[in-house]
CSV table of C-alpha atoms and ligand atoms in Angstrom, one decimal:
chain,number,residue,atom,x,y,z
A,561,MET,CA,-65.8,-28.6,61.4
A,562,ARG,CA,-62.0,-28.6,61.0
A,563,ALA,CA,-60.4,-26.1,58.7
A,564,VAL,CA,-56.8,-25.1,57.7
A,565,ARG,CA,-56.9,-21.4,58.1
A,566,LEU,CA,-54.4,-18.7,57.1
A,567,THR,CA,-54.7,-16.3,60.0
A,568,HIS,CA,-51.8,-13.9,59.1
A,569,TRP,CA,-49.6,-13.3,56.1
A,570,GLY,CA,-46.4,-15.3,56.3
A,571,GLY,CA,-48.1,-18.2,57.8
A,572,PRO,CA,-48.0,-21.0,58.8
A,573,PRO,CA,-51.7,-21.7,58.7
A,574,VAL,CA,-53.4,-23.3,61.6
A,575,VAL,CA,-55.6,-26.4,61.7
A,576,THR,CA,-58.5,-25.2,63.8
A,577,GLU,CA,-62.3,-25.6,64.5
A,578,ALA,CA,-64.5,-23.4,62.4
A,579,GLU,CA,-68.2,-23.0,62.1
A,580,ARG,CA,-69.9,-25.2,59.5
A,581,PRO,CA,-71.5,-22.8,57.1
A,582,SER,CA,-75.1,-23.3,56.0
A,583,PRO,CA,-76.1,-22.6,52.4
A,584,ARG,CA,-78.4,-19.6,51.7
A,585,GLY,CA,-79.9,-18.5,48.4
A,586,GLU,CA,-78.1,-20.2,45.5
A,587,ALA,CA,-75.2,-21.5,47.6
A,588,VAL,CA,-74.3,-25.2,48.0
A,589,LEU,CA,-72.5,-26.9,50.9
A,590,VAL,CA,-70.1,-29.6,49.8
A,591,ARG,CA,-68.7,-32.3,52.2
A,592,VAL,CA,-65.0,-32.3,51.2
A,593,GLU,CA,-63.7,-35.8,50.2
A,594,ALA,CA,-60.3,-34.6,48.8
A,595,ALA,CA,-58.5,-31.3,48.5
A,596,GLY,CA,-55.2,-30.9,46.7
A,597,LEU,CA,-52.3,-28.8,48.0
A,598,CYS,CA,-50.9,-26.5,45.3
A,599,GLY,CA,-47.6,-24.6,44.8
A,600,SER,CA,-49.8,-21.5,44.9
A,601,ASP,CA,-50.8,-22.3,48.5
A,602,LEU,CA,-47.1,-21.8,49.4
A,603,HIS,CA,-47.0,-18.4,47.5
A,604,ILE,CA,-50.3,-17.4,49.3
A,605,MET,CA,-49.1,-18.2,52.8
A,606,ASP,CA,-45.7,-16.7,52.2
A,607,ALA,CA,-47.1,-13.4,50.7
A,608,ALA,CA,-46.2,-10.1,52.4
A,609,PRO,CA,-49.1,-8.2,53.9
A,610,ASP,CA,-50.9,-6.3,51.1
A,611,ALA,CA,-49.1,-8.3,48.3
A,612,LEU,CA,-52.4,-10.1,47.5
A,613,PRO,CA,-55.9,-8.6,47.4
A,614,TYR,CA,-57.3,-10.8,50.1
A,615,ARG,CA,-58.1,-10.3,53.8
A,616,THR,CA,-57.0,-12.8,56.4
A,617,PRO,CA,-58.3,-15.0,58.0
A,618,PHE,CA,-59.6,-17.5,55.4
A,619,THR,CA,-59.4,-21.2,54.8
A,620,LEU,CA,-56.9,-22.4,52.2
A,621,GLY,CA,-57.6,-25.0,49.5
A,622,HIS,CA,-58.7,-24.4,45.9
A,623,GLU,CA,-58.6,-27.9,44.4
A,624,VAL,CA,-61.7,-29.7,45.8
A,625,ALA,CA,-63.9,-32.7,45.3
A,626,GLY,CA,-66.6,-34.0,47.5
A,627,ARG,CA,-70.3,-34.7,47.8
A,628,VAL,CA,-73.2,-32.2,47.9
A,629,ALA,CA,-74.3,-32.1,51.5
A,630,GLU,CA,-76.9,-29.4,51.5
A,631,ARG,CA,-78.4,-26.9,49.0
A,632,GLY,CA,-79.6,-23.4,49.5
A,633,PRO,CA,-83.4,-22.8,48.7
A,634,ASP,CA,-82.5,-21.3,45.3
A,635,ALA,CA,-79.7,-23.7,44.3
A,636,THR,CA,-79.4,-25.2,40.9
A,637,GLY,CA,-77.2,-28.0,39.6
A,638,PRO,CA,-76.1,-31.2,41.4
A,639,GLU,CA,-78.4,-32.8,44.0
A,640,VAL,CA,-77.7,-33.7,47.6
A,641,GLY,CA,-75.4,-36.8,47.7
A,642,GLU,CA,-74.0,-36.3,44.2
A,643,ARG,CA,-70.2,-36.4,43.8
A,644,VAL,CA,-68.8,-33.2,42.4
A,645,VAL,CA,-65.7,-31.3,41.6
A,646,VAL,CA,-65.5,-27.6,42.3
A,647,TYR,CA,-64.7,-25.2,39.5
A,648,GLY,CA,-62.4,-23.0,41.6
A,649,PRO,CA,-62.1,-19.6,40.0
A,650,TRP,CA,-65.2,-17.7,41.2
A,651,GLY,CA,-65.8,-14.6,39.1
A,652,CYS,CA,-68.7,-12.1,39.2
A,653,GLY,CA,-70.9,-14.6,37.4
A,654,ARG,CA,-72.4,-12.0,35.2
A,655,CYS,CA,-69.7,-10.6,32.8
A,656,GLY,CA,-69.2,-12.1,29.3
A,657,HIS,CA,-66.4,-14.3,30.4
A,658,CYS,CA,-68.2,-15.7,33.5
A,659,VAL,CA,-71.4,-16.4,31.5
A,660,ALA,CA,-69.3,-18.3,29.0
A,661,GLY,CA,-67.8,-20.4,31.8
A,662,ALA,CA,-64.5,-18.6,31.9
A,663,ASP,CA,-64.5,-17.2,35.4
A,664,ASN,CA,-60.7,-17.5,35.3
A,665,TYR,CA,-60.8,-14.4,33.0
A,666,CYS,CA,-63.7,-12.6,34.8
A,667,ASP,CA,-63.9,-9.0,33.4
A,668,ARG,CA,-64.6,-7.7,36.9
A,669,ARG,CA,-61.5,-9.3,38.4
A,670,SER,CA,-59.9,-5.9,39.2
A,671,ALA,CA,-63.1,-4.7,40.9
A,672,LEU,CA,-63.1,-8.0,43.0
A,673,ASP,CA,-59.4,-7.3,43.8
A,674,THR,CA,-60.2,-3.7,44.9
A,675,ALA,CA,-63.1,-4.9,47.1
A,676,ARG,CA,-60.8,-7.6,48.5
A,677,THR,CA,-63.7,-10.0,48.6
A,678,GLY,CA,-61.6,-12.9,47.1
A,679,THR,CA,-61.6,-14.5,43.7
A,680,GLY,CA,-62.1,-18.1,44.4
A,681,ALA,CA,-62.2,-21.0,46.9
A,682,GLY,CA,-59.1,-20.6,49.1
A,683,LEU,CA,-58.2,-17.4,47.4
A,684,GLY,CA,-59.4,-14.8,49.9
A,685,ARG,CA,-62.7,-16.8,50.3
A,686,ASP,CA,-62.9,-19.9,52.5
A,687,GLY,CA,-61.6,-22.9,50.6
A,688,GLY,CA,-61.6,-26.6,50.8
A,689,LEU,CA,-58.9,-27.6,53.2
A,690,ALA,CA,-61.7,-28.3,55.6
A,691,ASP,CA,-64.5,-30.8,56.3
A,692,PHE,CA,-67.0,-28.7,54.4
A,693,LEU,CA,-66.8,-26.0,51.6
A,694,LEU,CA,-69.5,-23.4,50.9
A,695,VAL,CA,-69.8,-22.9,47.1
A,696,PRO,CA,-71.6,-19.7,46.1
A,697,SER,CA,-73.5,-21.3,43.2
A,698,GLY,CA,-74.3,-24.7,41.7
A,699,ARG,CA,-73.0,-23.5,38.4
A,700,LEU,CA,-69.5,-23.9,39.9
A,701,LEU,CA,-70.0,-27.6,40.5
A,702,LEU,CA,-69.4,-30.4,37.9
A,703,PRO,CA,-70.5,-34.0,38.4
A,704,VAL,CA,-67.4,-36.3,38.6
A,705,GLY,CA,-69.1,-39.6,37.9
A,706,ALA,CA,-66.8,-42.6,38.7
A,707,LEU,CA,-63.6,-40.7,39.2
A,708,ALA,CA,-62.1,-41.1,42.7
A,709,PRO,CA,-62.2,-37.9,44.8
A,710,ALA,CA,-58.4,-37.9,45.2
A,711,GLN,CA,-58.1,-37.9,41.4
A,712,ALA,CA,-60.9,-35.5,40.7
A,713,ALA,CA,-59.7,-32.8,43.1
A,714,PRO,CA,-56.2,-32.2,41.5
A,715,LEU,CA,-57.8,-32.2,38.1
A,716,SER,CA,-59.6,-29.0,39.0
A,717,ASP,CA,-56.4,-27.0,39.2
A,718,ALA,CA,-53.2,-29.0,38.4
A,719,GLY,CA,-55.0,-30.7,35.6
A,720,LEU,CA,-57.2,-27.8,34.5
A,721,THR,CA,-54.4,-25.2,34.4
A,722,SER,CA,-52.1,-27.5,32.5
A,723,TYR,CA,-54.8,-28.4,30.0
A,724,HIS,CA,-55.6,-24.7,29.5
A,725,ALA,CA,-51.9,-23.8,29.1
A,726,ILE,CA,-51.5,-26.5,26.5
A,727,ALA,CA,-54.6,-25.3,24.6
A,728,GLY,CA,-52.9,-21.9,24.4
A,729,ILE,CA,-49.6,-23.3,22.8
A,730,ARG,CA,-51.4,-25.7,20.5
A,731,PRO,CA,-51.1,-23.4,17.4
A,732,ALA,CA,-47.3,-23.6,17.7
A,733,LEU,CA,-47.3,-27.4,17.5
A,734,GLY,CA,-48.6,-27.9,14.0
A,735,ASP,CA,-50.5,-31.0,13.0
A,736,PRO,CA,-51.3,-33.0,16.1
A,737,GLU,CA,-51.3,-36.3,14.2
A,738,THR,CA,-48.3,-36.0,11.9
A,739,GLY,CA,-46.3,-33.2,13.4
A,740,THR,CA,-42.8,-33.5,14.8
A,741,ALA,CA,-43.1,-30.7,17.3
A,742,SER,CA,-41.3,-30.6,20.6
A,743,VAL,CA,-42.4,-29.1,24.0
A,744,ALA,CA,-40.2,-28.4,27.0
A,745,VAL,CA,-41.9,-28.7,30.4
A,746,ILE,CA,-40.0,-26.8,33.1
A,747,GLY,CA,-41.0,-28.0,36.6
A,748,VAL,CA,-42.5,-31.5,36.8
A,749,GLY,CA,-44.5,-31.2,40.1
A,750,GLY,CA,-48.2,-31.2,40.6
A,751,LEU,CA,-49.0,-29.3,37.4
A,752,GLY,CA,-46.0,-30.4,35.3
A,753,HIS,CA,-46.6,-34.2,35.6
A,754,LEU,CA,-50.1,-33.7,34.4
A,755,ALA,CA,-48.9,-31.5,31.5
A,756,VAL,CA,-46.6,-34.2,30.4
A,757,GLN,CA,-49.5,-36.7,30.3
A,758,ILE,CA,-51.9,-34.3,28.6
A,759,LEU,CA,-49.2,-33.5,25.9
A,760,ARG,CA,-48.7,-37.3,25.3
A,761,ALA,CA,-52.5,-37.9,25.2
A,762,THR,CA,-53.4,-35.0,22.9
A,763,THR,CA,-50.3,-34.3,20.7
A,764,SER,CA,-47.6,-36.2,18.9
A,765,ALA,CA,-44.9,-33.8,20.3
A,766,GLN,CA,-41.6,-34.9,21.7
A,767,VAL,CA,-41.8,-34.0,25.5
A,768,LEU,CA,-38.6,-32.7,27.1
A,769,ALA,CA,-38.8,-32.4,30.9
A,770,VAL,CA,-36.6,-30.1,33.1
A,771,ASP,CA,-36.5,-30.0,36.9
A,772,VAL,CA,-34.0,-29.5,39.7
A,773,ARG,CA,-35.0,-32.9,41.3
A,774,GLU,CA,-34.0,-36.3,40.0
A,775,GLU,CA,-37.3,-37.8,41.4
A,776,ALA,CA,-39.3,-35.3,39.4
A,777,LEU,CA,-37.5,-36.4,36.2
A,778,ALA,CA,-38.2,-40.0,37.1
A,779,LEU,CA,-41.9,-39.1,37.5
A,780,ALA,CA,-41.7,-37.3,34.1
A,781,ALA,CA,-40.4,-40.4,32.5
A,782,ASP,CA,-43.2,-42.5,34.1
A,783,CYS,CA,-45.7,-40.0,32.7
A,784,GLY,CA,-44.3,-40.4,29.2
A,785,ALA,CA,-41.6,-37.7,28.7
A,786,HIS,CA,-39.1,-38.6,26.0
A,787,PHE,CA,-36.2,-36.9,27.6
A,788,GLY,CA,-35.4,-35.4,31.0
A,789,THR,CA,-32.6,-33.1,32.2
A,790,LEU,CA,-31.6,-31.5,35.5
A,791,VAL,CA,-31.2,-27.7,35.4
A,792,ARG,CA,-27.5,-27.1,34.6
A,793,PRO,CA,-25.6,-24.2,33.0
A,794,ASP,CA,-25.9,-26.0,29.6
A,795,THR,CA,-29.6,-27.1,29.9
A,796,ALA,CA,-30.7,-24.8,27.0
A,797,GLU,CA,-28.0,-26.4,24.8
A,798,ALA,CA,-29.1,-29.9,25.8
A,799,LEU,CA,-32.7,-29.0,24.8
A,800,ARG,CA,-31.6,-27.5,21.5
A,801,ARG,CA,-29.6,-30.6,20.7
A,802,ARG,CA,-32.7,-32.8,21.4
A,803,THR,CA,-34.6,-30.6,18.9
A,804,GLY,CA,-32.2,-30.9,16.0
A,805,GLY,CA,-30.6,-27.5,16.9
A,806,THR,CA,-33.7,-25.4,16.3
A,807,GLY,CA,-35.1,-25.1,19.8
A,808,ALA,CA,-38.5,-26.3,21.2
A,809,ASP,CA,-41.7,-25.3,19.4
A,810,ALA,CA,-43.1,-24.5,22.8
A,811,VAL,CA,-42.0,-24.2,26.4
A,812,LEU,CA,-44.3,-24.6,29.4
A,813,ASP,CA,-42.7,-22.9,32.4
A,814,PHE,CA,-44.3,-24.2,35.7
A,815,VAL,CA,-41.8,-22.3,37.8
A,816,GLY,CA,-41.7,-18.7,36.5
A,817,THR,CA,-38.5,-17.4,38.1
A,818,SER,CA,-36.2,-15.1,36.2
A,819,ALA,CA,-33.8,-18.1,35.7
A,820,THR,CA,-36.5,-20.3,34.2
A,821,LEU,CA,-37.9,-17.5,32.0
A,822,ARG,CA,-34.3,-17.0,30.6
A,823,LEU,CA,-34.0,-20.8,30.1
A,824,GLY,CA,-37.4,-20.8,28.3
A,825,VAL,CA,-36.5,-18.1,25.9
A,826,SER,CA,-33.1,-19.6,25.1
A,827,ALA,CA,-34.6,-23.0,24.5
A,828,VAL,CA,-37.6,-21.9,22.3
A,829,ARG,CA,-37.5,-21.7,18.5
A,830,PRO,CA,-38.2,-18.6,16.5
A,831,GLY,CA,-42.0,-18.4,16.0
A,832,GLY,CA,-42.5,-20.6,19.0
A,833,ALA,CA,-44.6,-20.2,22.2
A,834,LEU,CA,-43.8,-19.7,25.8
A,835,ALA,CA,-46.5,-20.2,28.4
A,836,VAL,CA,-45.6,-18.8,31.8
A,837,VAL,CA,-47.7,-20.7,34.3
A,838,GLY,CA,-45.5,-20.7,37.4
A,839,SER,CA,-46.0,-17.7,39.8
A,840,GLY,CA,-42.3,-17.6,40.7
A,841,GLY,CA,-42.2,-13.8,40.4
A,842,GLY,CA,-39.6,-13.7,37.7
A,843,GLU,CA,-39.2,-11.0,35.1
A,844,LEU,CA,-38.6,-11.0,31.4
A,845,LEU,CA,-37.8,-7.9,29.4
A,846,VAL,CA,-40.0,-7.5,26.3
A,847,ARG,CA,-38.3,-5.1,23.8
A,848,LYS,CA,-38.1,-4.7,20.1
A,849,PRO,CA,-35.5,-4.9,18.8
A,850,GLY,CA,-34.2,-7.1,21.5
A,851,ALA,CA,-33.0,-10.6,22.5
A,852,LEU,CA,-36.3,-12.5,22.4
A,853,PRO,CA,-36.7,-15.0,19.6
A,854,PRO,CA,-38.5,-13.3,16.6
A,855,GLY,CA,-42.2,-14.3,16.5
A,856,LEU,CA,-42.2,-15.5,20.1
A,857,ARG,CA,-45.8,-15.8,21.5
A,858,ILE,CA,-45.9,-15.4,25.3
A,859,SER,CA,-49.0,-16.4,27.2
A,860,LEU,CA,-49.8,-16.0,30.9
A,861,PRO,CA,-52.5,-18.6,31.3
A,862,PHE,CA,-54.5,-18.5,34.5
A,863,TRP,CA,-56.4,-21.6,35.7
A,864,GLY,CA,-58.9,-22.7,32.9
A,865,THR,CA,-62.5,-22.7,31.8
A,866,ARG,CA,-65.3,-25.0,32.8
A,867,THR,CA,-65.1,-26.6,29.3
A,868,ASP,CA,-61.4,-27.2,29.8
A,869,LEU,CA,-62.3,-28.9,33.1
A,870,GLU,CA,-64.8,-31.2,31.5
A,871,GLN,CA,-62.2,-32.1,28.9
A,872,VAL,CA,-59.4,-32.9,31.3
A,873,MET,CA,-61.9,-35.0,33.4
A,874,ALA,CA,-62.8,-36.9,30.2
A,875,LEU,CA,-59.2,-37.6,29.6
A,876,ALA,CA,-58.9,-39.0,33.1
A,877,ARG,CA,-62.0,-41.1,32.8
A,878,ALA,CA,-60.6,-42.5,29.6
A,879,GLY,CA,-57.4,-43.5,31.5
A,880,ALA,CA,-55.2,-41.1,29.5
A,881,VAL,CA,-54.4,-39.0,32.6
A,882,LYS,CA,-53.7,-40.2,36.1
A,883,VAL,CA,-52.7,-38.0,39.0
A,884,ALA,CA,-49.8,-39.3,41.1
A,885,THR,CA,-51.0,-38.5,44.6
A,886,GLU,CA,-49.6,-38.6,48.1
A,887,ARG,CA,-52.5,-38.7,50.5
A,888,PHE,CA,-52.5,-37.1,54.0
A,889,PRO,CA,-55.3,-36.9,56.6
A,890,LEU,CA,-56.6,-33.3,57.0
A,891,SER,CA,-55.2,-33.3,60.6
A,892,ARG,CA,-51.6,-33.6,59.0
A,893,ALA,CA,-52.1,-30.6,56.7
A,894,LEU,CA,-49.0,-28.9,58.1
A,895,ASP,CA,-46.8,-32.0,57.4
A,896,ALA,CA,-48.2,-32.0,53.8
A,897,ILE,CA,-47.3,-28.4,53.5
A,898,ASP,CA,-43.7,-29.1,54.8
A,899,ALA,CA,-43.4,-32.0,52.3
A,900,LEU,CA,-44.4,-29.8,49.4
A,901,ARG,CA,-42.1,-27.0,50.4
A,902,SER,CA,-39.1,-29.2,50.8
A,903,GLY,CA,-39.6,-31.0,47.4
A,904,ARG,CA,-40.7,-34.3,48.9
A,905,VAL,CA,-44.0,-34.7,47.1
A,906,ARG,CA,-44.2,-36.9,44.0
A,907,GLY,CA,-47.0,-35.5,42.0
A,908,ARG,CA,-49.8,-33.9,44.2
A,909,ALA,CA,-50.3,-33.9,47.9
A,910,VAL,CA,-54.0,-34.5,48.6
A,911,LEU,CA,-55.7,-34.0,52.0
A,912,VAL,CA,-58.5,-36.4,52.8
A,913,PRO,CA,-60.7,-35.3,55.7
A,914,ASP,CA,-62.5,-38.7,56.2
A,915,GLU,CA,-59.9,-41.1,57.5
A,916,GLU,CA,-62.0,-44.1,56.3
A,917,LEU,CA,-61.7,-42.8,52.7
A,918,LEU,CA,-58.0,-42.5,53.4
A,919,ARG,CA,-57.7,-46.2,54.2
A,920,ALA,CA,-59.9,-47.1,51.2
B,1297,NAD,P1,-44.9,-28.1,42.7
B,1297,NAD,O1,-44.1,-27.6,43.8
B,1297,NAD,O2,-45.8,-29.3,42.8
B,1297,NAD,O3,-44.0,-28.3,41.4
B,1297,NAD,C1,-43.0,-27.4,41.1
B,1297,NAD,C2,-41.9,-28.2,40.4
B,1297,NAD,O4,-40.9,-27.3,39.9
B,1297,NAD,C3,-41.1,-29.1,41.3
B,1297,NAD,O5,-41.0,-30.4,40.7
B,1297,NAD,C4,-39.8,-28.5,41.5
B,1297,NAD,O6,-38.7,-29.4,41.8
B,1297,NAD,C5,-39.6,-27.8,40.2
B,1297,NAD,N1,-38.7,-26.7,40.2
B,1297,NAD,C6,-38.5,-25.8,41.2
B,1297,NAD,N2,-37.5,-24.9,40.9
B,1297,NAD,C7,-37.2,-25.2,39.6
B,1297,NAD,C8,-36.2,-24.6,38.7
B,1297,NAD,N3,-35.5,-23.5,39.0
B,1297,NAD,N4,-36.1,-25.2,37.5
B,1297,NAD,C9,-36.8,-26.3,37.2
B,1297,NAD,N5,-37.7,-26.9,38.0
B,1297,NAD,C10,-37.9,-26.3,39.2
B,1297,NAD,O7,-45.9,-26.8,42.3
B,1297,NAD,P2,-47.2,-26.8,41.4
B,1297,NAD,O8,-48.4,-26.9,42.3
B,1297,NAD,O9,-47.0,-27.7,40.3
B,1297,NAD,O10,-47.2,-25.3,40.9
B,1297,NAD,C11,-46.2,-24.8,40.0
B,1297,NAD,C12,-46.3,-23.3,39.9
B,1297,NAD,O11,-47.5,-23.0,39.1
B,1297,NAD,C13,-46.4,-22.5,41.2
B,1297,NAD,O12,-45.6,-21.3,41.0
B,1297,NAD,C14,-47.9,-22.2,41.3
B,1297,NAD,O13,-48.1,-21.0,42.0
B,1297,NAD,C15,-48.2,-22.0,39.8
B,1297,NAD,N6,-49.6,-22.2,39.5
B,1297,NAD,C16,-50.1,-21.3,38.6
B,1297,NAD,C17,-51.4,-21.5,38.1
B,1297,NAD,C18,-52.0,-20.6,37.1
B,1297,NAD,O14,-53.2,-20.6,36.9
B,1297,NAD,N7,-51.2,-19.9,36.3
B,1297,NAD,C19,-52.2,-22.5,38.7
B,1297,NAD,C20,-51.7,-23.4,39.6
B,1297,NAD,C21,-50.4,-23.2,40.0
B,1298,ZN,ZN1,-53.3,-23.9,42.4
B,1299,ZN,ZN1,-67.1,-12.0,35.6
C-alpha cells in the first residue's frame, strides 16, 4: 500500500510503499477513503529532533474516514464493509478518562510520552495518509452513516476540536437563546471555519473573524461570521468597537503565537474566556496582579471526546455544519502540504486514495 511517511524530523515526508498491516487481537483495518491534512501535520514535520515524544519513521494523518476492511479475531464494533470515522486520540484505553470516551485527556499520557509509543493515529503511530490504517480497537471507530468520507474525515479533528473548544467557553456566553454574547475567532482555516459554523448553529453569539488572509475572511463570511477583520495594529480596538466597547465574551485562538495570544487578551472582556487551540508555540505571562483581564478563564483544549465527535457529526448530518474541502489524490500529498503551508487552502485539504472516489 502507499503511505505518506515522516522519515526524519524537519521533513518533508515521502510518499512511499509500505506493508499493508493485518489486524491482530482487537485491532481493525480500515481502508482509507479520505484523510484530512491539519495545521498540526506541519508542526509535526517541522519539529526539531526530540521536540515531540515520537519516534520516526511513521505515517502521518490523524483525520480519517473509511470502510472497515478486516477485523482482528477479538475485534468489537463496526463490521467489515461499514463506513466509519476514526476517533484519533488513542489513550491507554483503561484510565478513567479513556473509559469515559475522553482519550484526549488520557491520564497515562505522560507515560505514553515517556515510552515514545505514540498517542494517536499519525501522532507517533502510523496514521491515515495511506491506503489503509490499522486502528488498535473497534472502540475507536464511529459509524458515519450517510456522511461523505471527505466530510466525515475533517469532522474527526477540525470539527471535533472546534466543537470541544466551544463547549469549554460556553459558560462565558450566557443564555444561548436570548444572549447577546460575542466570540472572536482568530484564524479561519481548517478548524476556524468549522468553529464559525458551530457557533452559528449552537449559540446566538455575534461571531467576529480575524485572519491574515482576505480569502479566509471571505470563507468566514460564507460560514456565517457577522464581521471580519485582517490582523492590523488596531485589530483589538476594532473588535472592542464591534462589542460596544466591552470586548468579546470569548476568544478562540486557532493560531496560538505570542502575537495572537496578546491580541486575544486585549480583545476579551473581564470575566471572559480565552481558548488557546492553535499550537503556535506562543507564550502568555500569567501573573496576579498583572495585565490579564480580571476573571479571565484560559483553557487549553486538546482534540475532543467521543461524545463531542458524535455531536459534531449530528450537526453535519442535520446540514448545520459543512466542511469546505479541497480534495487531492494521495499521490499528490506533497502538493497538498505545500498548498497548506503557503496559505492556499480554503477550509480543509483532504487526501483521497481512491481516484474513482475523487472523481465522484
Ligand atoms: P490552518 O492552516 O488550516 O488554519 C490556520 C489559519 O490561521 C489560516 O487561515 C491562517 O491564515 C490563519 N493565521 C495564520 N497566522 C495568523 C495570525 N497571526 N493571525 C490571524 N490568523 C492567522 O490550520 P488548522 O488545521 O486550522 O490548525 C490551526 C492550529 O490549531 C494549528 O496550530 C494546529 O496545530 C492547531 N490544532 C490544535 C488542535 C488541538 O487539539 N488543540 C487540534 C488541531 C489543530
Ligand atoms: Zn489536527
Ligand atoms: Zn487513558
